[in-house]
Amino acid sequence: MGSVRTTCAYCGVGCGIVAESGVGRETRIRGDKNHPANLGRLCSKGTQLGETVGLEGRLHFPEIGGRRVSWDKAIGRVARGFADAIAQHGADSLAFYVSGQLLTEDYYVANKLMKGFIGSANIDTNSRLCMSSAVAAHTRAFGEDVVACSYADIDAASLFVLVGSNTAWCHPVIYQRIIAARAERGAKVVVIDPRRTETCADADLHLPLRPGSDIALFNGLLAHCRAAGLVDESYLSAHVEVPDGFWDGLDEYTLVRTAALCDLAEVHVAAFFELFAANPAALTLFSQGINQSIRGTDQGNAIINLHLATARIGKPGAGPFSITGQPNAMGGREVGGLATTLAAHRDFAPENQAEVQRFWSSPSIAAKPGLKAVDLFRAVRDGRIKALWIMATNPAVSLPDVTLVREALAACPLVVVSDCIADTDTSRFAHVKLPALAWGEKDGTVTNSERMISRQRSFLPSPGEARPDWWIVSQVAQKMGWRDSFAYGHPAEIFREHARLSTYRNEGKRCFDIGPLAALSNRAYDDLEPQAWGERPFANGRYFTPSGKARMIPVAQRPLEPALERWPLTLNTGRYRDHWHTMTRTALSPRLSQHRREPLVELHPADAAELGLADGALARVITPQGESIYRTLLTLGQRRSDAFVPIHWTDLQSGGGRTGRLARAAVDPVSGQPGFKQCPARIEPFAPDWHGFLVARSLPDRIAAAYFTRIRMRHGWLLELAGTRDPGPLVASLLPKGELLESRDPARGVLRAAVYDGEQLLAALYLTRNGPLPDRDWVTSQLSSCQASPIELLAGRSARPAPDRGAIVCSCFDVGERAILDAANGGAKTIEAIGVATCAGTNCGSCRPAIAELLKKVAKPEAMEAA
Ligand SMILES: Nc1nc2c(c(=O)[nH]1)N[C@H]1C(S)=C(S)[C@@H](COP(=O)(O)OP(=O)(O)OC[C@H]3O[C@@H](n4cnc5c(=O)[nH]c(N)nc54)[C@H](O)[C@@H]3O)O[C@H]1N2
Ligand SMILES: Nc1nc2c(c(=O)[nH]1)N[C@H]1C(S)=C(S)[C@@H](COP(=O)(O)OP(=O)(O)OC[C@H]3O[C@@H](n4cnc5c(=O)[nH]c(N)nc54)[C@H](O)[C@@H]3O)O[C@H]1N2
Ligand code: SF4
Ligand SMILES: [Mo]
């Protein structure tokens, strides 16, 4: 087994990984102690990468119209389709929709082809849904999209303000570093999030503000700092442009009014303000609760204003820290993958166009920004875009209003999809499918939240005829006639060109300048150690505006939308700890599939009572865009009238929990980023006539139940099922061929069936009208070694039952809630003691916040209820 140092496939923390591969793609993963982003730590998703690198579901060969073709034929078809569209309808009739999961080299080539050679800027990326408000806020304030902070600041900060970020689940390794700072140095943690997430487990203060009221809170804090004499006038006069009347606009944000606007208790708001005032080393980390809003750019600037005015920026441990989502969200911003930037942090100013065109020796250059993601898909639907190339993203699930997106995809004359996976909700609309290399196979660079460029290295063989994305794009470009400009043979060649473009005629105009890396040999590129660009930006007080000064941007809290009569709830959407986006990878992992087996709608118990919904019941979540069914989770962590659903489940995964159908296409006016976090909605009980589950060695071809979700288990599948009509026909389609044993009790609506192949259990099905169901884990365990007699199996329990383990908390060691509660009741009072007793939390640590919550529950059951 050889070991390879690479970078994690998932989030923007950008953890270094040491991967060892053995026979049959078996892969061992551990954290890279020498990588500065994680110093050896990994979260649950990184730790379990080995379970997701199999070949199941992969796209191995190019396809046209669902038929395997040669690469030559597929490339020819795409190039011809594009050339025809350009000839008949002009360059703007083409569009690329790409992704922060591409490597920098892939991204660079796609951007170059579209903006320099096709001559349109109609290339946008899923970063529009993710980071574009932060990009716009940075650009307005700093003159360039530069993240002001680094992870090293975490070790120097004495106050962490986590705004709109469920750090414990979405950036777990950053979270662990924050919690270490709190434990070791007594740093304080404030979480600003309408719901109480696991990120609050170790917080000193949680402000469950009214959704969308962050500007009021940050303006209020700035007004407070001014009154307290914390505004640094000399910094402002030397380094910041403050528009006339800026401060007048802040007068209205008194403590009382701020608390009222945010629907928070004044004492809590005051406590936050005092903490901020008392801690100059304050780090404000923000992500989607800020960005994914129809006022996302202003919200970003409200945070930045505060740090500029108090000069808490460019210094160790202080600053506004936008943390990125995808592994290469930052690299995409560097190359200019957004429709609103040209290349290498340049905008579309005429001198930039001339410069980039000269550098590329290209026949044309995009003269103006292209269509932003939401508008781009509207243009596809309206027939203005004739050919669309989608790479490394699943817009039929992840864009807002996917009904419109799907209409667009269905109507588009040419849809090309590059993906590693054969069947996705998006690729079902593809005319041409191109097989891309996946993580572990591809080679190139990514840039993380702190501007650290790291290598992703391959350690697995390429399956079938899959190719790197940069190769695929280059082949199409060559076929379109631009042979010399896309004659790349190695990703290092592309990286060097990208580095040269960043430094070309830069002369200190832009912070993004990686000129020295343009000299890397192929060998040095292969060996490249993690490198950050823009070491401590703004330390010298110089910004990248024409005047060299930063800009304060006046922002006001605009009135929030009042609740609508038909849509009285505000629907919030976000992530689960152990799943990644549309689950094309994490759902391959049995371990990652246990933490949250089903898509849940989280609701305050009082709202649920009014709606007639019990904990665990099914509910229909409805918005003007669409509806889907979820299982209800009642929690005091939700505000009244707010509901939360996860984004992960798709048509492929389930018949419920399909959040993509619900979001509306309202966007921020500056950035074009959708306001995914707030959507008017209503919830109704969904009363099935029957419900139950299937445990099976392999998946049935078709599952026609009103509600179903499929959950990967170690030796097969668990399917949750519910429906309204007679389940008879469904039962026949769910069960595999084999020896069938059945028991029915029509009077009680009970149906139980087991199918065997000799001694081996193939499937077991349990349906009931409203009676109890067997323990799912016990039934599932019978797939690995069927020890139960057929009678026990149909009864759904062993003659010698084992206790129920409860929900899985620790996915590394497979430890359930029950074992942790037992250990706590047996005297284990700390996370460490729980670790000693059960192993839980002793590997990746992602479940430590959950253990902390359980410990609190055991220590003070009644306090938890009231919290
Ligand atoms: N486990 C996991 N980790 C991931 C990902 C994943 O899919 N799974 N995806 C990665 C990607 S691409 C991204 S972009 C990041 C996202 O990382 P996060 O931004 O941390 O994740 P989200 O769950 O989308 O949203 C964060 C929080 O914003 C809160 N919020 C909603 N409305 C408001 C509001 O008005 N104000 C405030 N202050 N907060 C609000 C939500 O309640 C939610 O808890 O995660 C990355 N990491
Ligand atoms: N309602 C709601 N919607 C949201 C969000 C939300 O919070 N709420 N968050 C938004 C955000 S922040 C994001 S980032 C998006 C994410 O949404 P998507 O980008 O649509 O989600 P993924 O599942 O990551 O899709 C990645 C696809 O690329 C494929 N892939 C992986 N690696 C490669 C590769 O190397 N090459 C190629 N060609 N393909 C590859 C995968 O198989 C998968 O099909 O969702 C957005 N949508
Ligand atoms: S925090 Fe987890 S998902 Fe993110 S890069 Fe590190 S190991 Fe990967
Ligand atoms: Mo994202």
XYZ file of N, CA and C and ligand atoms in Angstrom, residues 8 10-11 13-15 42-43 45-46 172-173, ligand 3:
44
model
N -9.061 16.863 1.211
C -10.411 16.307 1.334
C -11.316 16.723 0.176
N -14.493 17.272 0.345
C -15.711 17.987 0.730
C -15.502 19.469 1.000
N -15.519 19.877 2.248
C -15.810 21.297 2.482
C -14.598 22.205 2.354
N -12.971 23.841 4.417
C -11.893 23.835 5.409
C -10.604 23.394 4.713
N -10.744 22.429 3.800
C -9.591 22.019 2.997
C -8.578 21.188 3.752
N -9.059 20.188 4.457
C -8.158 19.394 5.299
C -7.219 18.518 4.465
N -9.681 15.316 11.204
C -10.671 15.167 10.132
C -12.039 15.064 10.771
N -13.083 15.410 10.028
C -14.433 15.209 10.570
C -14.975 13.869 10.077
N -17.111 13.142 7.749
C -17.185 12.956 6.288
C -15.815 12.640 5.699
N -14.804 13.391 6.117
C -13.457 13.114 5.632
C -13.000 11.720 6.040
N -16.521 21.274 10.556
C -16.262 20.683 11.877
C -14.829 20.870 12.376
N -13.870 20.873 11.463
C -12.487 20.977 11.930
C -12.181 22.418 12.391
S -13.825 19.539 7.893
Fe -14.405 17.466 7.244
S -15.413 17.705 5.249
Fe -14.317 19.608 5.695
S -12.340 19.354 4.661
Fe -12.073 18.687 6.794
S -12.468 16.473 6.802
Fe -13.232 17.299 4.854
